[in-house]
Coordinates of C-alpha atoms and ligand atoms in Angstrom, one line a residue:
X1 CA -3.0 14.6 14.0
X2 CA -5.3 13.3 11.5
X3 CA -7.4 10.9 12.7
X4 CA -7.2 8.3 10.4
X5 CA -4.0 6.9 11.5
X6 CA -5.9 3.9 11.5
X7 CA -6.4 3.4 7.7
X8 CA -2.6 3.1 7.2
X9 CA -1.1 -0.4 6.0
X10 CA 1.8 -1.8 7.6
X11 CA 4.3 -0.2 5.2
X12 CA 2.6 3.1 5.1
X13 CA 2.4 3.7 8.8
X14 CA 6.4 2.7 9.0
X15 CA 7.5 5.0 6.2
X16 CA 5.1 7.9 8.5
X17 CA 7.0 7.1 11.5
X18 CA 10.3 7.1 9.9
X19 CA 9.6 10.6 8.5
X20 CA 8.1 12.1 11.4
X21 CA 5.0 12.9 9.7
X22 CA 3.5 11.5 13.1
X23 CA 4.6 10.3 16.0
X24 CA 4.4 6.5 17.4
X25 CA 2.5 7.8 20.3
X26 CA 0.0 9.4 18.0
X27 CA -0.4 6.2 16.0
X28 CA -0.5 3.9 19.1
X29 CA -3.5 6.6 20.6
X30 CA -5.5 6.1 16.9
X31 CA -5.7 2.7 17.2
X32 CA -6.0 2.2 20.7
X33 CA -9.1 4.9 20.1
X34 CA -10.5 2.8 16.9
X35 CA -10.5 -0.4 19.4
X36 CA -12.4 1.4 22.1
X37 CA -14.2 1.9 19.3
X38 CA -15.1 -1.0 17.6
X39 CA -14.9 -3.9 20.5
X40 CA -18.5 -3.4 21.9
X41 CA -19.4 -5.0 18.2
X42 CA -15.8 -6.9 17.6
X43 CA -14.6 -8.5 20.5
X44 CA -11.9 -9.5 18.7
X45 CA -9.3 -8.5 21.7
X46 CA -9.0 -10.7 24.9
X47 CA -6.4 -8.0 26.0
X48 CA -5.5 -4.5 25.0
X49 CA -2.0 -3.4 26.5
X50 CA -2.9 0.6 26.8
X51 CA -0.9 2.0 28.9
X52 CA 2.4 -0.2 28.2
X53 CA 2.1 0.9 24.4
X54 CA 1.5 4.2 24.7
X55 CA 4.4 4.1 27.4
X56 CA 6.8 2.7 24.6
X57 CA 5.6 4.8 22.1
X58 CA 6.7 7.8 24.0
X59 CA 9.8 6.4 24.9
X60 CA 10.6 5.5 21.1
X61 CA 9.7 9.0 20.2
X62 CA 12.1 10.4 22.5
X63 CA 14.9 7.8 21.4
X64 CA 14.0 8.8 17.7
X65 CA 13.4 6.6 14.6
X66 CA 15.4 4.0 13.9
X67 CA 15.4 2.4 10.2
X68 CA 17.4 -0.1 11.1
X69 CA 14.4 -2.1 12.4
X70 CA 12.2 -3.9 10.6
X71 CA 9.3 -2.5 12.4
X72 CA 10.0 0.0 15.2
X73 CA 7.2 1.5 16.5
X74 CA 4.6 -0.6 14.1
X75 CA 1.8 -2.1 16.4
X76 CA 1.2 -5.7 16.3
X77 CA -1.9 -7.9 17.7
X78 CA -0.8 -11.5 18.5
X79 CA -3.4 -14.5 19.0
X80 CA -3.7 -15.7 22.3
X81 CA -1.6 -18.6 22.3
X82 CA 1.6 -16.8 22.0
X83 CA 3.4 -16.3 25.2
X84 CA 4.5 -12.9 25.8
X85 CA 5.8 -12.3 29.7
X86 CA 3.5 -10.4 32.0
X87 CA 0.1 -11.0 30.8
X88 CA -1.8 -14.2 30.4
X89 CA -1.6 -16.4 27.6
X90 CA -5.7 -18.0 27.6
X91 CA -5.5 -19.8 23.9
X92 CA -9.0 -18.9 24.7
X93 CA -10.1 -21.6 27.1
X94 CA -11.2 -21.3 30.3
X95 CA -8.5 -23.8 31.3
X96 CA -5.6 -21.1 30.9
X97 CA -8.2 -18.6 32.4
X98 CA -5.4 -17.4 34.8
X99 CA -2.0 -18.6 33.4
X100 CA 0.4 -16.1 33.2
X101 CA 3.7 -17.4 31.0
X102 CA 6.8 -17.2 32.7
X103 CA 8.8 -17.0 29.1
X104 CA 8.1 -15.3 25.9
X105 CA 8.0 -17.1 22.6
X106 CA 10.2 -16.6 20.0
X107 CA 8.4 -14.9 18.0
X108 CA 7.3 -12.1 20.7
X109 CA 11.3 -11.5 21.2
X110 CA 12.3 -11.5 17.9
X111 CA 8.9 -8.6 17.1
X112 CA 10.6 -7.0 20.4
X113 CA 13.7 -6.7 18.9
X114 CA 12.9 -5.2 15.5
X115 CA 10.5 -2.6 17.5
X116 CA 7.4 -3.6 17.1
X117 CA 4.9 -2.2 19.6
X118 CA 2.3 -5.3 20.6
X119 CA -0.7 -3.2 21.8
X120 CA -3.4 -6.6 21.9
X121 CA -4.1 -10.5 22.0
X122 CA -6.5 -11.3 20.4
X123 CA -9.5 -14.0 20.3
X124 CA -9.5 -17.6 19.1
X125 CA -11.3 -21.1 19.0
X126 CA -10.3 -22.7 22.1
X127 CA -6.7 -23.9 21.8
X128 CA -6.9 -22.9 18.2
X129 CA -9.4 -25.6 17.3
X130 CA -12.2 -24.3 15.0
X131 CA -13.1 -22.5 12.2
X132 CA -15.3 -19.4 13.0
X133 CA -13.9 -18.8 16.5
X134 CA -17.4 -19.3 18.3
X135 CA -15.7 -21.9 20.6
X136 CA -13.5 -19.3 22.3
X137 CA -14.4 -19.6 26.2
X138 CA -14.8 -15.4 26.0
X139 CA -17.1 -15.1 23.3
X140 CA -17.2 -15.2 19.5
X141 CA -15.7 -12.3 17.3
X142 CA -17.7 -11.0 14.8
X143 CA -17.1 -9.8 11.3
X144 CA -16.4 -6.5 11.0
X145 CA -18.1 -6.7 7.1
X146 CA -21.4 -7.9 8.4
X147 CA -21.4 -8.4 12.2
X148 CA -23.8 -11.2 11.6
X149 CA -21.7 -13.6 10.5
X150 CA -18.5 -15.1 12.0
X151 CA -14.5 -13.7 11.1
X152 CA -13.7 -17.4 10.3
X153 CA -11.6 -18.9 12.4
X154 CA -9.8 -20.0 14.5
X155 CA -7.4 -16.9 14.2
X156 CA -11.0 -14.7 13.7
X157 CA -9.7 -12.2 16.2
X158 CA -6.5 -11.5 14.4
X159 CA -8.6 -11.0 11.2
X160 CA -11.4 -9.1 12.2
X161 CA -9.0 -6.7 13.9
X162 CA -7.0 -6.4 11.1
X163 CA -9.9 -5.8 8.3
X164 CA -11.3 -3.1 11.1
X165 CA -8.3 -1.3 11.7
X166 CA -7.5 -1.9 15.1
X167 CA -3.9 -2.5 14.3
X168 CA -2.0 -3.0 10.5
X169 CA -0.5 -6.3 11.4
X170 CA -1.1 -9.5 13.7
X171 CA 0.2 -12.7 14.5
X172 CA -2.1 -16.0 13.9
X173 CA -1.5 -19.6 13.7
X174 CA -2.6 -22.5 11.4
X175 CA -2.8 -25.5 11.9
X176 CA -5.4 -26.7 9.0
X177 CA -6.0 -23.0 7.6
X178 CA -6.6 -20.5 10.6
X179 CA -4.6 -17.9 9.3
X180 CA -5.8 -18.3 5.4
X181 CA -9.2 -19.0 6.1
X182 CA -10.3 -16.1 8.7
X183 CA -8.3 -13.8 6.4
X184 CA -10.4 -14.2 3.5
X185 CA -13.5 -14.3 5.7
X186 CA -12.6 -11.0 6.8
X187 CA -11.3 -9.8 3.5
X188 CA -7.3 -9.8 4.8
X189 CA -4.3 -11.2 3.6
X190 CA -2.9 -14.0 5.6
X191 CA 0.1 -16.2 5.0
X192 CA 1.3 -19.5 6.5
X193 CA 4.9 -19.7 6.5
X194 CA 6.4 -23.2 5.5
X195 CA 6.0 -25.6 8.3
X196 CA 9.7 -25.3 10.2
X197 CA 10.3 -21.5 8.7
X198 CA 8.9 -19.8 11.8
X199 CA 9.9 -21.1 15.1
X200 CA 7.2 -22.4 17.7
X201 CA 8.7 -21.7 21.0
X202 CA 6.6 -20.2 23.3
X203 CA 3.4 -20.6 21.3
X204 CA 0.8 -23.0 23.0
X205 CA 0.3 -26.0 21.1
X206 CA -2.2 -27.4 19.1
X207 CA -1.1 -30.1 16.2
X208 CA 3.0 -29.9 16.4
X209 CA 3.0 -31.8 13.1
X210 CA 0.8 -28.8 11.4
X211 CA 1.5 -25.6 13.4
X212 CA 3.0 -22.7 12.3
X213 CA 3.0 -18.9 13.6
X214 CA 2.5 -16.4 10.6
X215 CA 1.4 -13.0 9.7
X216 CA -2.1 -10.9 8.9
X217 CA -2.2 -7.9 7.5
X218 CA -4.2 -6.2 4.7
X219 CA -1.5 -6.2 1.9
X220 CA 0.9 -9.1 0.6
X221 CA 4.1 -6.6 1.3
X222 CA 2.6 -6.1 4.7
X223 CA 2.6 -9.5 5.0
X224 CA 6.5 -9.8 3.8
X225 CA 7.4 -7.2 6.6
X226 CA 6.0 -9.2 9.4
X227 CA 7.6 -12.4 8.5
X228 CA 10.7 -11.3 7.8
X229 CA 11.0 -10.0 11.5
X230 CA 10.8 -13.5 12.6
X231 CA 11.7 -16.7 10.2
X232 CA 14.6 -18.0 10.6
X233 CA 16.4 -20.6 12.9
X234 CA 16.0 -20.9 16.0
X235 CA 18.0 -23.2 19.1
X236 CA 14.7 -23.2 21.2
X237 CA 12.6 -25.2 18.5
X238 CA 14.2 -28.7 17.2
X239 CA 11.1 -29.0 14.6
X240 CA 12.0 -24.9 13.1
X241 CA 14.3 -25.2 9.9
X242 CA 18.3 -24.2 10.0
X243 CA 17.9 -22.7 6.4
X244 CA 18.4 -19.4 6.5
X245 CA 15.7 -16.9 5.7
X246 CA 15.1 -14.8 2.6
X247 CA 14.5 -11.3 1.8
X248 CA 10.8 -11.2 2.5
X249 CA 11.2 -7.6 2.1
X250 CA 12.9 -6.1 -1.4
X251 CA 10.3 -7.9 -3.6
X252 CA 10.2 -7.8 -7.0
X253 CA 6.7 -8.3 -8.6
X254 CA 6.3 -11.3 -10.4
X255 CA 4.9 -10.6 -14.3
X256 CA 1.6 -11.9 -15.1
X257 CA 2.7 -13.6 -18.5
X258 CA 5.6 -15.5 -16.3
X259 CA 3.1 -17.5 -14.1
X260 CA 1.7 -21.0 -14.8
X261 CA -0.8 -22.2 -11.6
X262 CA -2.2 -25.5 -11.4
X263 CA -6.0 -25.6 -10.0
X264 CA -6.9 -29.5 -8.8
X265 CA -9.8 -30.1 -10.1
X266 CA -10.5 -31.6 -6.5
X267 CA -10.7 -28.3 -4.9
X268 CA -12.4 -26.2 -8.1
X269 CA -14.9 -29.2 -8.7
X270 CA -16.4 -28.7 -5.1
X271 CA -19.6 -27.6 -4.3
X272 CA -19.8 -24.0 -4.4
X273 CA -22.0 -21.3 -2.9
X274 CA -23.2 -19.1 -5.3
X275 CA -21.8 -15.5 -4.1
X276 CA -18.6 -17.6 -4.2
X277 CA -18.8 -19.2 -7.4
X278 CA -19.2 -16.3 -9.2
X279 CA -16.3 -14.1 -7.6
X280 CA -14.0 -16.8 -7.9
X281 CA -15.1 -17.3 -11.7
X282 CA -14.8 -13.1 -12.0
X283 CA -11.1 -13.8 -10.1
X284 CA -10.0 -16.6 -13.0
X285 CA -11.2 -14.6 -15.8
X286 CA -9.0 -11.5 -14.2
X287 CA -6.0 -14.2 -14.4
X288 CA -6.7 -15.4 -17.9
X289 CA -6.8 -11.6 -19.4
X290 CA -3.8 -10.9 -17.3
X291 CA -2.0 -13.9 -19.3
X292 CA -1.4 -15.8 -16.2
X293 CA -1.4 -19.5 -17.3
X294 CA -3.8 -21.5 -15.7
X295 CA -3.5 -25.5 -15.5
X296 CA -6.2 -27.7 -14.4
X297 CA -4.7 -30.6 -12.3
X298 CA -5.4 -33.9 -10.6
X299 CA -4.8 -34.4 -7.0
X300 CA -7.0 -37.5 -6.4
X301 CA -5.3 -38.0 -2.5
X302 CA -6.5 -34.4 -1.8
X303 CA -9.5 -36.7 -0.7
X304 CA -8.5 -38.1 2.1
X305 CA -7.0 -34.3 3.7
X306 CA -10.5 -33.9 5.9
X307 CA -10.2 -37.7 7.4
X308 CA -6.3 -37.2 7.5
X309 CA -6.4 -34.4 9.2
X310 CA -8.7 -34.8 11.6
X311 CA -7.2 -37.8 13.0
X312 CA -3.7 -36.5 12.8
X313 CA -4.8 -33.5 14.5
X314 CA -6.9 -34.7 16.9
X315 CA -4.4 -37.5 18.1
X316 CA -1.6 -34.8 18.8
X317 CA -3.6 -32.4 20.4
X318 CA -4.5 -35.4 23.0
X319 CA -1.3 -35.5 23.9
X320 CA -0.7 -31.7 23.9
X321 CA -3.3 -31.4 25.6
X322 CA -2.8 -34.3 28.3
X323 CA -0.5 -31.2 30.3
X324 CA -3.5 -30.1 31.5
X325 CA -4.7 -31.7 34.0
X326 CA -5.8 -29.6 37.0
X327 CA -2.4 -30.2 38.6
X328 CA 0.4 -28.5 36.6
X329 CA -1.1 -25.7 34.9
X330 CA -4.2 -23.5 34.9
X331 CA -8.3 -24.1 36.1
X332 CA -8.5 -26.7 39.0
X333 CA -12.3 -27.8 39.9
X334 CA -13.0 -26.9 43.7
X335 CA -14.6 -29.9 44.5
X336 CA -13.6 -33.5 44.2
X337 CA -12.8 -36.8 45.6
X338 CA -9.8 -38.7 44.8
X339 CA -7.1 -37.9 42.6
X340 CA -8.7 -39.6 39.1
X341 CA -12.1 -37.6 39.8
X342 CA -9.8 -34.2 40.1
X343 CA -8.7 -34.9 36.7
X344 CA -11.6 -35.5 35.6
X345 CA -13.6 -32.7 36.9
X346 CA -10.7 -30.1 36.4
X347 CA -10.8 -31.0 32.4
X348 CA -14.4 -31.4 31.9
X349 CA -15.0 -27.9 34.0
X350 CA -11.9 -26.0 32.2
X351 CA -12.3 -27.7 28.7
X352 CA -14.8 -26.7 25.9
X353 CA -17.2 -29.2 24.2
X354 CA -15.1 -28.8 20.5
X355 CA -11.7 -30.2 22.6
X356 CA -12.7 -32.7 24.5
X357 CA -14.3 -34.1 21.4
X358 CA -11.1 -33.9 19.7
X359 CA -8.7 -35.3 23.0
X360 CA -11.6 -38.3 23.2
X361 CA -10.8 -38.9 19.1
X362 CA -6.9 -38.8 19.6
X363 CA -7.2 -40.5 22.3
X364 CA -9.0 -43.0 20.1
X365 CA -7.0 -43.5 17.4
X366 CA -4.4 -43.6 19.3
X367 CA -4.9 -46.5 21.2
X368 CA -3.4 -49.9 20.9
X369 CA -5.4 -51.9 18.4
X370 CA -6.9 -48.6 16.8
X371 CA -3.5 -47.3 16.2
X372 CA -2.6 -48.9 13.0
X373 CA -5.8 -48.4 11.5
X374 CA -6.2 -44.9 12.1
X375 CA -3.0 -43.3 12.9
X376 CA -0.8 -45.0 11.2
X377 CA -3.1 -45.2 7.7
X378 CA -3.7 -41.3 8.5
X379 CA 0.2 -40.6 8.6
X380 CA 0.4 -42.6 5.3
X381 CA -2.1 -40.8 3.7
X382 CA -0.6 -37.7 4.3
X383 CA 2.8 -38.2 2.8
X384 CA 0.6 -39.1 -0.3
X385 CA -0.8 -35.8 0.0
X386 CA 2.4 -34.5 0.3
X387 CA 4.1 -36.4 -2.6
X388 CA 1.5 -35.1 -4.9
X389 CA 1.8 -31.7 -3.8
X390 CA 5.5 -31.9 -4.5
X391 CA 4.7 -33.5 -7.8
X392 CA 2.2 -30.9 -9.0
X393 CA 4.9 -28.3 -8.3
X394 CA 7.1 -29.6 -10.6
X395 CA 4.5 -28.6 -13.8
X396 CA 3.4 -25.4 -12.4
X397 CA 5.1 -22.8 -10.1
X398 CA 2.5 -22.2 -7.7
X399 CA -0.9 -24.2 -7.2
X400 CA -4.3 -22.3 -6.7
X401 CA -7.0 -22.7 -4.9
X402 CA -10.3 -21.0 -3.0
X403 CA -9.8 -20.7 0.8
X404 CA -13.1 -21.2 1.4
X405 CA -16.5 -23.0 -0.7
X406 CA -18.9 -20.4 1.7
X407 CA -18.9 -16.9 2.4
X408 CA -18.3 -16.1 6.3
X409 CA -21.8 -17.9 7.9
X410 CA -24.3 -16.7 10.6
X411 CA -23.6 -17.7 13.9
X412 CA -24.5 -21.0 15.3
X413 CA -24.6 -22.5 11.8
X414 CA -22.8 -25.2 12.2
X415 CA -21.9 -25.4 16.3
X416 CA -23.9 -28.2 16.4
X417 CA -22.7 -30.1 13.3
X418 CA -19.1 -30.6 13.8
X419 CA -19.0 -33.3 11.1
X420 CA -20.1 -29.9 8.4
X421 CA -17.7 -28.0 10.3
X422 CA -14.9 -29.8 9.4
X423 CA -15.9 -31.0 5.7
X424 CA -15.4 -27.0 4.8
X425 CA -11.5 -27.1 5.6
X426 CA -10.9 -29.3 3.1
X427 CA -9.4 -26.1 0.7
X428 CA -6.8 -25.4 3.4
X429 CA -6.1 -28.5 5.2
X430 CA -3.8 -29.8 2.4
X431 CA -1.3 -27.3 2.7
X432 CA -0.6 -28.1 6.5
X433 CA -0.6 -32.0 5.3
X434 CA 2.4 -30.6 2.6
X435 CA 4.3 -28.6 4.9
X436 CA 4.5 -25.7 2.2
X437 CA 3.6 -22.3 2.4
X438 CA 0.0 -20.5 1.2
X439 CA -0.5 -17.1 1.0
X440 CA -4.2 -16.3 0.8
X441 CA -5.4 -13.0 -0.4
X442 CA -9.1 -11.2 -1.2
X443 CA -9.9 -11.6 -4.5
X444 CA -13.3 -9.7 -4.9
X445 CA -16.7 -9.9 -3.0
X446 CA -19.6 -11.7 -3.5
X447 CA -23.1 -10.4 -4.3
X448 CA -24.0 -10.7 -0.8
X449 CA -21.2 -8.3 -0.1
X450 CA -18.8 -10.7 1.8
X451 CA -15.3 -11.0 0.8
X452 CA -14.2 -14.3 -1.2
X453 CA -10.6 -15.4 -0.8
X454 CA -8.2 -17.6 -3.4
X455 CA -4.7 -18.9 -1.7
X456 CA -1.6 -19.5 -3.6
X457 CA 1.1 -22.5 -2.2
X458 CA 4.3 -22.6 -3.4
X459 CA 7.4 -25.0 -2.9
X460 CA 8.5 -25.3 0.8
X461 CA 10.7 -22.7 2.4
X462 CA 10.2 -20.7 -1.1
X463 CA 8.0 -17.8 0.8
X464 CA 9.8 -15.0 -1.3
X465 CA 8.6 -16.4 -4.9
X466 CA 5.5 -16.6 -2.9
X467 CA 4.9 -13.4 -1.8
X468 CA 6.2 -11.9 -5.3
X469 CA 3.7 -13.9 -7.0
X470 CA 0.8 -12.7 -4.6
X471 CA 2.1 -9.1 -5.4
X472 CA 1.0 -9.7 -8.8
X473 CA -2.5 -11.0 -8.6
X474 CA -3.1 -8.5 -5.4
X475 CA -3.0 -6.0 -8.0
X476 CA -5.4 -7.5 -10.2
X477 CA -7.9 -8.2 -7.9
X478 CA -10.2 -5.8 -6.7
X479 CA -9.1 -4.3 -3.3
X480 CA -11.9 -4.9 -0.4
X481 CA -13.9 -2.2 0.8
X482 CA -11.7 0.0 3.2
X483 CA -13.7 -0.3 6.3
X484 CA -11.2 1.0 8.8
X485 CA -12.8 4.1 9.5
X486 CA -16.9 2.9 9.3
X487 CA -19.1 2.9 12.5
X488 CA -19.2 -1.1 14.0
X489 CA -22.6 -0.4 15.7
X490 CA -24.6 -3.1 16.7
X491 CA -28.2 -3.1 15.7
X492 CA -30.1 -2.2 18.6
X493 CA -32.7 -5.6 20.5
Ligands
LIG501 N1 -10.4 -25.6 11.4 C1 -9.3 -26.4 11.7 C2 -9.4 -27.2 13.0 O1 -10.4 -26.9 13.7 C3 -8.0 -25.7 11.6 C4 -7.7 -24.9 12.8 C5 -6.3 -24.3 12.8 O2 -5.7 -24.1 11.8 N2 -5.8 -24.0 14.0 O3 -8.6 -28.0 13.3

């Protein structure tokens, strides 16, 4: 069979399988080949499941096509913090180096059950915690557009994969914009579900307040597909919502002329790179003609999301993070005295420099006499983040706004300069501070030749309007490069 199995989106790849025009095995052996292919440059994967896929794919094909599933025989990447029984779940820290889940999240069930085939884990920040996944304990992933510069982050593996064509779709999380973010830094779509629509059992925590599992893939229908195979309630997750979910699938493309976005000034008044600048200028003039109506807004709170955030984040992943501790779970130093200095060494040995930053800042703000200066201000800002959000969607039906105010950077840029670091999520931290769902989607390249993203945020739990409205302006956009099929060679030295 042809060998650019590869190159097929999401839906395409399903309607092939459903016809017989291939066989799962066929497309299981294409991409399995492409990631042989492209890892020496990617390492996007932290584990490829060869022979397990191939071994389902054979045994679908002899079972036959079944329609009935949302994606039977489709292979799906998942991040590395989703537990899927059988192989270890590392959220890419040395600390989980060897931790092999005992149950599968919800989300890995509910894939099983509509027939996905989930052939790789990918690569991450440690415990989700970045933006460029260079603090994954296995290596960085590079971008498959320019391998000098990072996928974004922290769900970079997810992205890069996708945008290379190791697999259609994949599973991320986002938390302050690692789904959205990486996505456009790879040239992908990415979309994070309202907080509560997805459920988060089984998925290894960062911020529970902010989390949510959602889908990657390189078109917004894709996208649709992958989430409609798992929203919905579920008993394992108190925090996921009992609404039931929409049709995510049957979407009916929104008309240009029928859209009014708001763009906060905030966000479009930031300082801009210029490759950026003037795709997203290119990308608003492409709205305009198309009779979308554009609405400048004020969102004066979005201010605060970078210092809100942080502290938010931080403090609840010091107290995610508190499990490990050399006793319960994963890496235990090999030397130590008592039982505080086992702690101690365990953590500092099995933890990255990025999270014990953030567990020594949660930890912080947390504490009494710090508490209600930092926390509980932070939690305050944030529902005036989220109140104005709300607002703002009351005078326009979706708001607008860049993913990111750089193209994807060279490595080590900003390793050293966490404060930078964080100042550049302020476009996606807001919509985690909300609750509401984005969907962020390629909207040209720059003239350096890096892909620029814009992301779209609706009303909570309104992820079908969402997705039709991202229909619209995915087909106004220009469509990235297709680089599934090009050479990821190193240069040589
Ligand atoms: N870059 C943000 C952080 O480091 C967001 C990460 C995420 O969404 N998981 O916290």
């Amino acid at each position: 069979m042809d060998k650019a199995l590869c190159s097929l989106s999401l839906e395409e790849a399903r309607k092939g399988l459903l016809r017989r025009d291939f066989t799962a095995f066929e497309l299981v052996e294409s991409l399995l080949r492409r990631i042989r292919e492209t890892e020496p440059a990617l390492n996007a994967c932290l584990a490829v499941f060869e022979d397990e896929s191939l071994k389902q794919a054979r045994a679908m094909d002899e079972s036959g096509p079944d329609p009935s599933k949302a994606l039977w025989a489709v292979p799906v990447t998942l991040k590395d913090v989703y537990n899927l029984q059988g192989a270890p779940a590392t959220a890419g820290s040395r600390m989980l180096k060897d931790y092999l889940p005992s149950y599968e999240a919800t989300v890995v069930k509910r894939l099983r059950e509509a027939g996905a085939i989930l052939i790789a884990k990918t690569n991450l920040d440690e415990f989700a915690m970045g933006s460029s996944t260079e603090f994954s304990a296995y290596g960085p992933t590079r971008n498959p557009r320019n391998l000098a510069v990072v996928p974004g982050g922290s769900s970079g593996g997810a992205a890069a994969g996708v945008a290379a064509g190791q697999a259609p779709g994949a599973f991320g999380t986002d938390t302050g914009g690692s789904i959205r973010q990486p996505a456009a830094l790879c040239g992908c779509v990415g979309l994070k579900p309202s907080y509560g629509r997805v459920s988060r059992y089984g998925i290894i925590a960062y911020g529970s307040s902010l989390d949510q599992a959602g889908p990657l893939a390189r078109t917004v229908s894709d996208c649709g597909r992958l989430l409609s195979a798992v929203a919905g309630p579920d008993g394992l997750d108190s925090t996921c919502s009992r609404r039931p979910p929409e049709d995510y699938v049957n979407l009916k493309e929104k008309a240009p002329g029928s859209l009014t976005l708001a763009l906060p000034r905030e966000l479009w008044e930031a300082s801009f790179h210029p490759a950026v600048k003037e795709t997203l200028d290119g990308a608003l003039e492409l709205l305009k003609a198309a009779g979308v109506g554009l609405k400048t807004v004020s969102m004066p709170a979005l201010r605060y999301s970078v210092a809100v955030y942080y502290i938010l984040a931080a403090a609840e992943a010091s107290t995610n993070l508190a499990r490990y501790d050399g006793a319960r779970y994963g890496y235990r130093a090999e030397k130590y005295g008592d039982l505080s200095d086992m702690y101690k060494k365990s953590r500092t040995g099995g933890l990255g420099r990025e999270v014990r930053r953030r567990i020594l800042l949660g930890t912080f703000v947390l504490s009494s006499g710090y508490y209600d200066a930092y926390y509980k201000k932070a939690a305050q800002a944030r529902r005036l983040i989220r109140d104005e959000y709300l607002k703002t969607l009351e005078e326009a039906d979706f708001i607008l706004a860049p993913v990111s105010s750089i193209p994807a950077w060279p490595f080590g840029s900003f390793t050293e300069d966490p404060l930078t670091q964080y100042q550049l999520d302020i476009m996606t931290l807001p919509l985690n501070l909300a609750g509401g769902p984005g969907l962020s989607l390629p909207c040209g390249e720059g003239s350096d030749g890096l892909p620029v993203g814009v992301q779209l945020m609706g009303e909570p739990f309104k992820e079908r309007s969402l997705l039709e409205a991202g229909l619209a302006l995915e087909r106004m956009f220009p469509k990235p490069p297709d680089i599934t099929r090009s050479p990821l060679t190193l240069p040589r030295g």
